[in-house]
Coordinates of C-alpha atoms in Angstrom, one line a residue:
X960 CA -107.8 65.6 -52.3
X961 CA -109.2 63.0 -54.7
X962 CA -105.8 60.6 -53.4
X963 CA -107.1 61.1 -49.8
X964 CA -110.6 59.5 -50.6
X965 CA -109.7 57.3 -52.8
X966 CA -107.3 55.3 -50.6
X967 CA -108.8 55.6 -47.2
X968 CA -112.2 53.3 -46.5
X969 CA -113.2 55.8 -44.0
X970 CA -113.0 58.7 -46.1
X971 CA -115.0 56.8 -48.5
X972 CA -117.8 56.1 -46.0
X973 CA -117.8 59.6 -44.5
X974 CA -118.3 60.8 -48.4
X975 CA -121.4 58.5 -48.9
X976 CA -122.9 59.8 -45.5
X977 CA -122.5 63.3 -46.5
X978 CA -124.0 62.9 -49.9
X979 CA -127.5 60.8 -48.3
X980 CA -127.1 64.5 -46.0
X981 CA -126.6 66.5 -48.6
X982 CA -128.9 65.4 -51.1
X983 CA -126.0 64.9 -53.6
X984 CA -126.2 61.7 -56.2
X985 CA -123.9 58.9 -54.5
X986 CA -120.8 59.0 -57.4
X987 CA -117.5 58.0 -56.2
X988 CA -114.7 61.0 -57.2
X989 CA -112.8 60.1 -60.4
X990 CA -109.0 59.8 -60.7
X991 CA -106.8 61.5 -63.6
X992 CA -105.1 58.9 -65.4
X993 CA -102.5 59.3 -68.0
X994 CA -103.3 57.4 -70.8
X995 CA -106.8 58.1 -70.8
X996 CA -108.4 60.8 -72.4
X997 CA -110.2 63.6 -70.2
X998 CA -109.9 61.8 -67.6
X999 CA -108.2 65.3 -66.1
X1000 CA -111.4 66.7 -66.9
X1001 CA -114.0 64.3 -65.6
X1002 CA -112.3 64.4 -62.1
X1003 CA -112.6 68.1 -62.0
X1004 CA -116.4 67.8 -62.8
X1005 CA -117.1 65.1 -60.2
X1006 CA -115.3 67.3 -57.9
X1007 CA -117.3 70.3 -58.6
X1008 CA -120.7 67.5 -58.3
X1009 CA -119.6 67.0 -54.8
X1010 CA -117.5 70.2 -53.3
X1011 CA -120.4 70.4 -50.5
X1012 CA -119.6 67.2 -49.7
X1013 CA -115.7 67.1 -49.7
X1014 CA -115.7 70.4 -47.7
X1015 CA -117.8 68.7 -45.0
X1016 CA -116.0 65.7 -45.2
X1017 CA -112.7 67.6 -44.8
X1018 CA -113.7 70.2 -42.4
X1019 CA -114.9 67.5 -39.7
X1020 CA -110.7 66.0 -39.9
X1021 CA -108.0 68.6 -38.7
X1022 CA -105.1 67.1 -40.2
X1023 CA -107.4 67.5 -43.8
X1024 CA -108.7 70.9 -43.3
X1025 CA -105.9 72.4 -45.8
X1026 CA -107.4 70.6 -48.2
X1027 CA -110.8 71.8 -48.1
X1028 CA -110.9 73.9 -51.5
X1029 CA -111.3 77.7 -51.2
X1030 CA -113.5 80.2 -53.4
X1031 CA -110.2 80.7 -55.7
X1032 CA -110.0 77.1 -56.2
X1033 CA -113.7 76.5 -56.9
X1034 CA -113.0 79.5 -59.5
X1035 CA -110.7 77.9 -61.2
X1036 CA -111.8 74.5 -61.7
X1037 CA -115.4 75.9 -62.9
X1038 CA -113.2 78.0 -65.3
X1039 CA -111.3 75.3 -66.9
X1040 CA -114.4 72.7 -66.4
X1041 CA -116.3 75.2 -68.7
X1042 CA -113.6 75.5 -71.6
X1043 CA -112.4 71.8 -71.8
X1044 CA -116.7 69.9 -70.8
X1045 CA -117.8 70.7 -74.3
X1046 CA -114.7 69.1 -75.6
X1047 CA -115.0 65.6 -74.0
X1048 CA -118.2 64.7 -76.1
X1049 CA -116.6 65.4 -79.7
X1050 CA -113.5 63.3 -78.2
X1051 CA -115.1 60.4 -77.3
X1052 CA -117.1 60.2 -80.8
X1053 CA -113.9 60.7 -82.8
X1054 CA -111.8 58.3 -80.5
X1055 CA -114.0 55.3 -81.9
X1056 CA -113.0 52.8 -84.0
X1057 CA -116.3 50.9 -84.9
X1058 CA -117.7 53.4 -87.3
X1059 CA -116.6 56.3 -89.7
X1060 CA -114.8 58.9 -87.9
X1061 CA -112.0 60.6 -90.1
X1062 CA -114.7 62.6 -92.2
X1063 CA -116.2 64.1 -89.4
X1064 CA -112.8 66.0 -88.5
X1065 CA -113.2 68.9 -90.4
X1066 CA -116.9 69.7 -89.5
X1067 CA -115.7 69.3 -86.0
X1068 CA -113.2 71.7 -86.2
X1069 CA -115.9 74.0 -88.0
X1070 CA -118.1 73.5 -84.8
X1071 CA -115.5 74.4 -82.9
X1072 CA -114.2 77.5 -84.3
X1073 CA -117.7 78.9 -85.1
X1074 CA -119.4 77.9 -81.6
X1075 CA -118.2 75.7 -79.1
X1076 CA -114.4 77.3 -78.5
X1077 CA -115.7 81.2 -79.4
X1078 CA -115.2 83.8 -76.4
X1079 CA -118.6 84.8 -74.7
X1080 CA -118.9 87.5 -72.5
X1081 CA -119.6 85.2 -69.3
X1082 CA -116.3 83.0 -69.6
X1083 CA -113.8 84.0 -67.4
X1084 CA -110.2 85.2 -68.2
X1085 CA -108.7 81.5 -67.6
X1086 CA -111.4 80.3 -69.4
X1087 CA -110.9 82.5 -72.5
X1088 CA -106.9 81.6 -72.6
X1089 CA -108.0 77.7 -71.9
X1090 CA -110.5 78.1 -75.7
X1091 CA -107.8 80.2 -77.4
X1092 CA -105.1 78.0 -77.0
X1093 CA -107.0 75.1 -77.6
X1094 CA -108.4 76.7 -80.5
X1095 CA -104.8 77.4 -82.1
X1096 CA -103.5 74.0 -81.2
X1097 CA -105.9 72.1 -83.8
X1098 CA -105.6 74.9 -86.3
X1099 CA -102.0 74.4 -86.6
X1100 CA -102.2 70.3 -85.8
X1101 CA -104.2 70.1 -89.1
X1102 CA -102.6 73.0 -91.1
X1103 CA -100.4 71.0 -93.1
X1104 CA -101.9 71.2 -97.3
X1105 CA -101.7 67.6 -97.6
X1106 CA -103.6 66.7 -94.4
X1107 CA -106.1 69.3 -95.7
X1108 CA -106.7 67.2 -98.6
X1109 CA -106.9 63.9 -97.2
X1110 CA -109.7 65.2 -94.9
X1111 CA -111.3 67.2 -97.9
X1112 CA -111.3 63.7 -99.5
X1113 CA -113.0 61.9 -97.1
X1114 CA -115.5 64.6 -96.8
X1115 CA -116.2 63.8 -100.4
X1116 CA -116.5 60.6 -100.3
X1117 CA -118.9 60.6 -97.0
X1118 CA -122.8 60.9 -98.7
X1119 CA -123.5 62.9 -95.8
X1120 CA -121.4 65.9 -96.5
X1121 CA -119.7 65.4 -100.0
X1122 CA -118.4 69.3 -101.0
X1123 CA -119.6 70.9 -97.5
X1124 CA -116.9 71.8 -95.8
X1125 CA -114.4 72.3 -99.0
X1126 CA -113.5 75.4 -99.6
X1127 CA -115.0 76.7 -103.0
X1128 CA -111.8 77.2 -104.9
X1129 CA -110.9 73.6 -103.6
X1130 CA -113.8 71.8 -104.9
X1131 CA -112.3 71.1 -108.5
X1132 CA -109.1 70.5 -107.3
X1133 CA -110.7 67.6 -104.9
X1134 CA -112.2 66.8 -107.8
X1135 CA -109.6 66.0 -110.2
X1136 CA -108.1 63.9 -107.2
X1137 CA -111.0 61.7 -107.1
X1138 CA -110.8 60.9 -110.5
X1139 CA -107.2 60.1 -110.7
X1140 CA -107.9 57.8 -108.2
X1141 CA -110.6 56.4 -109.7
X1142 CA -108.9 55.9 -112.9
X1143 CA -106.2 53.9 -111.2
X1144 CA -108.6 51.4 -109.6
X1145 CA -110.2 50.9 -112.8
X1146 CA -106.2 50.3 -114.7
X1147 CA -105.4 47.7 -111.7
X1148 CA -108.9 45.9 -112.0
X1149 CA -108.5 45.7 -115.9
X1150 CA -104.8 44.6 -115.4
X1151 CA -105.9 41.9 -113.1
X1152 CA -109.0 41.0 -114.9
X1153 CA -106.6 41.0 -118.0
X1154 CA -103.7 38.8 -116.6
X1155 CA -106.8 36.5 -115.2
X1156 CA -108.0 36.0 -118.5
X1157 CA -105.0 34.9 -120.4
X1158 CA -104.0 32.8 -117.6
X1159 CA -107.1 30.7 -118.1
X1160 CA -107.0 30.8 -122.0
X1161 CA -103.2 29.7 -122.1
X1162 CA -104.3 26.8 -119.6
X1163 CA -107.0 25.8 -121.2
X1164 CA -104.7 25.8 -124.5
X1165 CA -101.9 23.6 -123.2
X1166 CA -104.6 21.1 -121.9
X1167 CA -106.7 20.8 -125.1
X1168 CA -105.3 22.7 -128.2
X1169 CA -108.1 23.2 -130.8
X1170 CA -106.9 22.2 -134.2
X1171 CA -108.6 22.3 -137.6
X1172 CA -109.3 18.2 -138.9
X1173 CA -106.1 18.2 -140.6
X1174 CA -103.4 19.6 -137.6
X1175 CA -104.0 23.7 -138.5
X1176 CA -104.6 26.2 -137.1
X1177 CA -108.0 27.0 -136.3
X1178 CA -109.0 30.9 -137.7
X1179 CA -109.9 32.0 -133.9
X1180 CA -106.6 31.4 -132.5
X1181 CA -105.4 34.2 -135.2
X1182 CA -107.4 36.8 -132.9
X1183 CA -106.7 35.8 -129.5
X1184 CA -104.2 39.2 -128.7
X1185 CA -106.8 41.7 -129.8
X1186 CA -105.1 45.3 -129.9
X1187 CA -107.2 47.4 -127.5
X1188 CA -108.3 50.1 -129.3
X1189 CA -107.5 53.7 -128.8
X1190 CA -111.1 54.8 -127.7
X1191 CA -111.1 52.9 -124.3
X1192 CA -109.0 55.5 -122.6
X1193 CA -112.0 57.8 -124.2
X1194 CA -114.4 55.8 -122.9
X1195 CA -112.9 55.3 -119.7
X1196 CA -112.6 58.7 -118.7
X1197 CA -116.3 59.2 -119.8
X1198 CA -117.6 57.0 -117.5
X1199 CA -115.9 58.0 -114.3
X1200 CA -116.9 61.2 -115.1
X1201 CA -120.7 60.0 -115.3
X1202 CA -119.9 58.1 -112.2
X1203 CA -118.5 61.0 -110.6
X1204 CA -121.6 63.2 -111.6
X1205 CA -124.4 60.9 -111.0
X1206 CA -123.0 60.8 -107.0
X1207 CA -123.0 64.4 -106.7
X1208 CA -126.1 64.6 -107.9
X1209 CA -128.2 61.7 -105.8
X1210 CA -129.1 63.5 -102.5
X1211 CA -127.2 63.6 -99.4
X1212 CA -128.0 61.5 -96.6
X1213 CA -129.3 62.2 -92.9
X1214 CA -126.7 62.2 -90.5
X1215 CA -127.6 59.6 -88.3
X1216 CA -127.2 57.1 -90.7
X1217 CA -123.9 55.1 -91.8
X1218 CA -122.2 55.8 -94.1
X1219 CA -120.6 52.3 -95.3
X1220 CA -124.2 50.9 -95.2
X1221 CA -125.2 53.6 -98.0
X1222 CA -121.6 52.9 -100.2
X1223 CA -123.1 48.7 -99.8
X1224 CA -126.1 49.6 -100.8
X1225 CA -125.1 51.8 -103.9
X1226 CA -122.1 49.5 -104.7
X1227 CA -123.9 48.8 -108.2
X1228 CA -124.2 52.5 -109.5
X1229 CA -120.4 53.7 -108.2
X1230 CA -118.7 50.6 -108.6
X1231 CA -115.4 52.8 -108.1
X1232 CA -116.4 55.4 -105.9
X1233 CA -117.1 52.6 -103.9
X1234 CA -113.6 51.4 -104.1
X1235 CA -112.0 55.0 -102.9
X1236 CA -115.0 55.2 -99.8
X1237 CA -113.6 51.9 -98.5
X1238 CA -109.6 53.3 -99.0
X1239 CA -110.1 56.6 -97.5
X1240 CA -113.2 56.2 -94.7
X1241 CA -111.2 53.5 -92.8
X1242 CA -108.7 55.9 -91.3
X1243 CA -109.4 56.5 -87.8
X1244 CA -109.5 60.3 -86.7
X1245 CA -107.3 59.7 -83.9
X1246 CA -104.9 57.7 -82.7
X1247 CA -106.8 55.8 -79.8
X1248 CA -107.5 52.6 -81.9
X1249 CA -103.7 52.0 -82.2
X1250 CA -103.4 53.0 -78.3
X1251 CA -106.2 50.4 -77.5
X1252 CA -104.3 47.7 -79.6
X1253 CA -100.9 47.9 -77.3
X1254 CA -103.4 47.7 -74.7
X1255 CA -104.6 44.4 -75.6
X1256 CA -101.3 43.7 -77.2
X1257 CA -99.9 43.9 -73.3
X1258 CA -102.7 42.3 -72.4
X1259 CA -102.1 39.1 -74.1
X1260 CA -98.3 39.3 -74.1
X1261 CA -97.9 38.9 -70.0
X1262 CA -95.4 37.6 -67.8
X1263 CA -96.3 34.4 -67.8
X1264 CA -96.5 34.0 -71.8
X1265 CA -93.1 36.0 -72.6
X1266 CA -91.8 33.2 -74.3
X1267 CA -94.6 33.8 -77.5
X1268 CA -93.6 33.6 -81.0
X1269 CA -94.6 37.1 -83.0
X1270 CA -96.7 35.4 -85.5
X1271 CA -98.4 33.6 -82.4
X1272 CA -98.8 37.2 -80.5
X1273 CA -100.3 38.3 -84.3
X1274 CA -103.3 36.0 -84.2
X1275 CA -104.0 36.0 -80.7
X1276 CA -104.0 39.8 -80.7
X1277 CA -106.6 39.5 -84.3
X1278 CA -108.6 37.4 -82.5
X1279 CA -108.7 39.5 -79.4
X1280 CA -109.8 42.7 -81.5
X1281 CA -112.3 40.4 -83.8
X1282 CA -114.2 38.2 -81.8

């Protein structure tokens, strides 16, 4: 039915006649497409918008009458337009790539499971199988323990939820994560910060050796491998752990705002919390960035330009997703 007014001019005309009659808004029908998500769905609602309208449409043509949709099949859209509508929303806001996503997956799925997909009395048998099934699909897509952990992670890391979300008897154990992690930023930064130093010191060495008056040794140059003593680790340890405290304790934020601003703006008092919120709150929730990259990838990569280098097709396709 959609096919029949979406290629025909007269069709087309007839609709936008019917809807001035009608009274109906003047939306042209939607069609299903593959690769985009809900797309099924938004052409079943813009169908259900303009049914009056079709039917007329429809009715008026004899060799279109068998497609003018009958009570059953008005039933059945409504009944899978009012399991899979609620959806679309929380699909398009996790789909994004612009913002933080990935730590909004498990109160999602909690919104889900406690309202949005839960049987009420009006919903009709389809309708019911449509939420159940939906509803055991993403508890088994995300059952796996370590996917649990990476999203219990992020939830930590996000200042709008932190330990919401976690499971009680999983909070310590999240816990314990987050400061292994932290602990191996700080080892990396005080290798690199180590190897930095001695680089410089041996240059500056080579290029102007300081020597007592007579050629010795000057007493400094005794000292310059300091042992590190044993209490760093100590002291190590106690500062993440102050680090770790101090940002459970500093209040949450409200949820409209961003997340990465507030990690910027605190950079100073979680120098390494900081570190782990950029790692972990860059995943994307789902996989439409990486869809919308071989989009542009094909985009740039035509015909007429198959004879592009890959590092060429790399920097055209960076600019294409940057500028």
């Amino acid at each position: 039915m959609v096919g029949v007014f979406s290629h025909s001019w007269k069709k087309k005309t007839a609709l936008k006649k019917a809807q001035q009659e009608l009274h109906l808004p003047e939306h042209s029908l939607i069609t299903e497409w593959p690769t985009r998500w809900g797309s099924r769905q938004k052409m079943i609602g813009r169908v259900l918008e303009q049914s009056k309208a079709l039917s007329q449409v429809l009715t008026e043509d004899k060799k279109m009458r068998h497609l003018v949709p009958t009570w059953q099949d008005i039933d059945v859209l409504e009944s899978i337009n009012s399991a899979l509508g609620p959806l679309q929303e929380f699909t398009d806001a996790l789909s994004g790539e612009a913002y933080v996503s990935v730590s909004y997956l498990k109160p999602v799925l909690h919104l889900l499971r406690t309202s949005i997909l839960t049987e009420k009395d009006e919903d009709t048998d389809l309708t019911k199988e449509i939420k159940s099934s939906a509803l055991a699909y993403t508890e088994d897509k995300y059952s796996d323990p370590a996917t649990q952990e990476l999203l219990d992670i992020t939830l930590f890391l996000n200042p709008r939820f932190k330990t919401d979300y976690i499971r009680a008897e999983n909070v310590p154990k999240i816990k314990d994560r987050v400061k292994t992690e932290m602990e191996e930023v700080a080892r990396k930064e005080k290798r690199a910060h180590v190897s930095t130093t001695d680089a410089m010191s041996q240059g500056a060495t080579e290029a102007a050796p300081f020597t007592t008056g007579k050629g010795k040794r000057s007493l400094s140059s005794f000292f310059k491998s300091k042992a590190v003593p044993p209490s760093s680790t100590l002291q190590l340890e106690d500062a993440i752990k102050a680090e770790l405290d101090n940002y459970l304790m500093t209040p949450t934020i409200d949820g409209e705002e961003d997340p990465l601003v507030w990690w910027r703006m605190h950079n100073v008092n979680f120098p390494w919390l900081c570190k782990l919120a950029r790692k972990f709150l860059c995943i994307p929730a789902t996989s439409s960035p990486s869809e919308r990259l071989f989009s542009a990838s094909g985009n740039v990569v035509t015909c007429q330009r198959s004879c592009l280098k890959p590092s060429k097709v790399d920097m055209l396709v960076f600019l294409t997703k940057n500028l």
